[in-house]
Amino acid sequence: VWAVGDFVNSGFSEQTLIEQWNGHSWTVVPSPNVGSSTNSLSGVAAVSSTDVWAVGSFLGSSSAEQTLIEHWNGTSWMVVPSPNVGSLNNFLFGVTAVSSTDVWAVGTYFDQFGNELTLIEHWNGTSWMVVASPNVSSGNSLSGVAAVSAKNVWAVGLFISNNTGVDQTLTEQWNGTSWK
């Protein structure tokens, strides 16, 4: 079992935290950090004991949050390059794995107009790529994702109603071709 998050070190920098349960106790497993001040993981999914994914964000050199994806190969965690949309904040909050060549990560990003939009990324066994996803309003975020099969993946989060300003439930489904 794996758990992810972050902690503040003695230099007051937020660093990734990954722990593993071996059946008797939790152990901290070393994990890389990309940014010098803010690194955070918020989701983890395992394909197998040698194929585990963790997602989150880090504060990049441009002072914008950027996606952070790490992979466990059975021996160590390493950062895997992941795309960002635009030059403003990008966050990943959840991840699910169908297989070693079919992994999904969800979150949010901000466009140049200040809109918060859904962010969905897919691992095809070689690289991560952004996949188009619908937005209901100018304030959208996906926080969790679960896969039933390769053609039935669900993402959940919220959107802010443009009419009332109240948070509403947002549910999206991958049907093997597109997100609806």
Short mmCIF file of C-alpha atoms in Angstrom, two decimals:
data_model
loop_
_atom_site.label_atom_id
_atom_site.label_comp_id
_atom_site.label_asym_id
_atom_site.label_seq_id
_atom_site.Cartn_x
_atom_site.Cartn_y
_atom_site.Cartn_z
CA VAL A 1 0.00 0.00 0.00
CA TRP A 2 1.25 3.49 -0.87
CA ALA A 3 0.38 6.91 0.57
CA VAL A 4 1.55 10.29 -0.74
CA GLY A 5 1.56 13.90 0.41
CA ASP A 6 4.10 16.48 1.49
CA PHE A 7 5.92 17.80 4.54
CA VAL A 8 7.74 21.01 5.45
CA ASN A 9 11.46 20.49 5.98
CA SER A 10 13.77 22.38 8.35
CA GLY A 11 14.35 25.01 5.65
CA PHE A 12 10.59 25.66 5.50
CA SER A 13 10.30 24.12 2.01
CA GLU A 14 7.41 21.85 1.08
CA GLN A 15 8.79 18.47 -0.04
CA THR A 16 7.21 15.30 -1.43
CA LEU A 17 6.37 12.55 1.05
CA ILE A 18 5.79 8.94 0.03
CA GLU A 19 5.19 6.12 2.49
CA GLN A 20 4.77 2.39 1.95
CA TRP A 21 2.91 -0.12 4.14
CA ASN A 22 4.62 -3.52 4.25
CA GLY A 23 1.85 -5.30 6.15
CA HIS A 24 3.20 -4.35 9.57
CA SER A 25 4.35 -0.73 9.50
CA TRP A 26 4.66 2.40 7.38
CA THR A 27 8.08 3.39 6.01
CA VAL A 28 9.09 6.65 4.36
CA VAL A 29 10.46 5.95 0.87
CA PRO A 30 12.79 8.59 -0.64
CA SER A 31 11.15 10.61 -3.43
CA PRO A 32 12.48 13.32 -5.73
CA ASN A 33 11.59 17.01 -5.62
CA VAL A 34 11.67 19.26 -8.66
CA GLY A 35 11.02 22.69 -7.20
CA SER A 36 13.20 24.21 -4.51
CA SER A 37 10.34 25.51 -2.35
CA THR A 38 7.04 23.74 -3.11
CA ASN A 39 6.56 20.08 -4.04
CA SER A 40 3.36 18.22 -3.25
CA LEU A 41 1.81 14.87 -4.15
CA SER A 42 -1.93 14.29 -3.85
CA GLY A 43 -2.74 11.03 -5.65
CA VAL A 44 -1.26 7.56 -6.07
CA ALA A 45 -2.23 4.46 -8.09
CA ALA A 46 -0.58 1.08 -8.50
CA VAL A 47 -0.54 -1.16 -11.56
CA SER A 48 1.71 -3.65 -9.76
CA SER A 49 4.38 -3.72 -7.06
CA THR A 50 6.90 -2.45 -9.63
CA ASP A 51 4.65 0.03 -11.46
CA VAL A 52 3.19 2.78 -9.27
CA TRP A 53 2.30 6.39 -10.19
CA ALA A 54 2.05 9.49 -7.98
CA VAL A 55 0.81 12.92 -9.09
CA GLY A 56 0.82 16.46 -7.74
CA SER A 57 2.50 19.77 -8.47
CA PHE A 58 5.63 21.81 -7.84
CA LEU A 59 6.45 25.50 -7.94
CA GLY A 60 8.44 26.06 -11.11
CA SER A 61 11.10 28.65 -11.85
CA SER A 62 8.44 30.82 -13.50
CA SER A 63 6.63 31.13 -10.13
CA ALA A 64 3.76 29.05 -11.51
CA GLU A 65 2.68 25.65 -10.20
CA GLN A 66 3.49 22.88 -12.69
CA THR A 67 2.39 19.25 -12.92
CA LEU A 68 4.49 16.70 -11.06
CA ILE A 69 4.33 13.00 -11.93
CA GLU A 70 6.55 10.39 -10.29
CA HIS A 71 6.91 6.68 -11.07
CA TRP A 72 8.01 3.75 -8.88
CA ASN A 73 9.84 1.02 -10.81
CA GLY A 74 10.15 -1.40 -7.90
CA THR A 75 13.43 0.13 -6.72
CA SER A 76 13.11 3.92 -6.67
CA TRP A 77 10.83 6.86 -7.45
CA MET A 78 11.72 9.06 -10.41
CA VAL A 79 10.17 12.14 -11.99
CA VAL A 80 8.53 11.51 -15.37
CA PRO A 81 8.09 14.54 -17.67
CA SER A 82 4.49 15.71 -17.85
CA PRO A 83 2.82 18.43 -19.92
CA ASN A 84 1.39 21.71 -18.68
CA VAL A 85 -1.25 23.82 -20.38
CA GLY A 86 -0.13 27.42 -20.89
CA SER A 87 2.31 29.20 -18.61
CA LEU A 88 0.12 29.63 -15.50
CA ASN A 89 -0.74 27.23 -12.65
CA ASN A 90 -1.31 23.52 -13.41
CA PHE A 91 -2.23 20.99 -10.70
CA LEU A 92 -2.84 17.23 -10.70
CA PHE A 93 -4.93 15.81 -7.84
CA GLY A 94 -5.87 12.23 -8.77
CA VAL A 95 -4.55 9.27 -10.73
CA THR A 96 -5.85 5.84 -11.74
CA ALA A 97 -4.26 2.97 -13.63
CA VAL A 98 -5.98 0.58 -16.03
CA SER A 99 -2.69 -1.03 -17.10
CA SER A 100 1.00 -0.18 -17.55
CA THR A 101 0.11 1.55 -20.83
CA ASP A 102 -3.17 3.17 -19.74
CA VAL A 103 -2.92 5.59 -16.81
CA TRP A 104 -5.04 8.73 -16.23
CA ALA A 105 -4.32 11.82 -14.11
CA VAL A 106 -6.77 14.67 -13.41
CA GLY A 107 -6.62 18.18 -12.02
CA THR A 108 -6.98 21.77 -13.12
CA TYR A 109 -5.14 24.61 -14.82
CA PHE A 110 -5.61 28.36 -15.20
CA ASP A 111 -5.77 30.08 -18.57
CA GLN A 112 -4.56 33.62 -19.40
CA PHE A 113 -8.04 35.02 -18.62
CA GLY A 114 -8.10 33.63 -15.07
CA ASN A 115 -10.47 30.76 -15.88
CA GLU A 116 -9.93 27.52 -13.98
CA LEU A 117 -10.31 24.62 -16.42
CA THR A 118 -10.26 20.82 -16.20
CA LEU A 119 -6.94 19.10 -16.84
CA ILE A 120 -6.78 15.45 -17.87
CA GLU A 121 -3.55 13.69 -18.83
CA HIS A 122 -3.01 10.18 -20.19
CA TRP A 123 0.00 7.84 -20.08
CA ASN A 124 0.20 5.58 -23.14
CA GLY A 125 3.21 3.57 -21.98
CA THR A 126 5.68 6.02 -23.51
CA SER A 127 4.68 9.57 -22.56
CA TRP A 128 2.06 11.73 -20.85
CA MET A 129 -0.20 13.87 -23.01
CA VAL A 130 -3.07 16.27 -22.35
CA VAL A 131 -6.48 14.95 -23.44
CA ALA A 132 -9.32 17.37 -24.19
CA SER A 133 -11.97 17.53 -21.47
CA PRO A 134 -15.20 19.50 -21.11
CA ASN A 135 -15.76 22.51 -18.87
CA VAL A 136 -19.12 23.71 -17.57
CA SER A 137 -18.18 27.21 -16.45
CA SER A 138 -15.21 29.49 -15.90
CA GLY A 139 -14.34 27.65 -12.65
CA ASN A 140 -13.78 23.88 -13.03
CA SER A 141 -11.61 21.36 -11.21
CA LEU A 142 -11.26 17.57 -11.20
CA SER A 143 -10.05 15.99 -7.96
CA GLY A 144 -10.54 12.25 -8.38
CA VAL A 145 -10.50 9.59 -11.08
CA ALA A 146 -11.35 5.88 -11.19
CA ALA A 147 -11.18 3.33 -13.99
CA VAL A 148 -13.64 0.50 -14.48
CA SER A 149 -12.02 -0.47 -17.79
CA ALA A 150 -10.09 1.11 -20.67
CA LYS A 151 -13.39 2.40 -22.11
CA ASN A 152 -15.04 3.38 -18.83
CA VAL A 153 -13.09 5.92 -16.75
CA TRP A 154 -14.77 8.41 -14.41
CA ALA A 155 -13.47 11.77 -13.15
CA VAL A 156 -15.13 13.85 -10.45
CA GLY A 157 -14.73 17.36 -9.13
CA LEU A 158 -16.64 20.62 -9.11
CA PHE A 159 -17.57 23.65 -11.12
CA ILE A 160 -18.68 27.06 -9.95
CA SER A 161 -22.07 28.01 -11.34
CA ASN A 162 -21.75 31.18 -13.43
CA ASN A 163 -25.32 32.07 -12.42
CA THR A 164 -25.13 31.60 -8.64
CA GLY A 165 -21.43 31.37 -7.81
CA VAL A 166 -22.15 28.14 -5.91
CA ASP A 167 -20.00 25.00 -6.27
CA GLN A 168 -21.74 22.19 -8.17
CA THR A 169 -20.80 18.55 -8.73
CA LEU A 170 -18.83 17.84 -11.90
CA THR A 171 -18.68 14.29 -13.24
CA GLU A 172 -17.01 13.32 -16.51
CA GLN A 173 -16.70 9.93 -18.25
CA TRP A 174 -14.19 8.57 -20.77
CA ASN A 175 -15.92 6.22 -23.22
CA GLY A 176 -12.79 5.04 -24.98
CA THR A 177 -12.90 7.92 -27.46
CA SER A 178 -13.58 11.17 -25.60
CA TRP A 179 -14.49 12.72 -22.27
CA LYS A 180 -18.14 13.70 -21.84
#
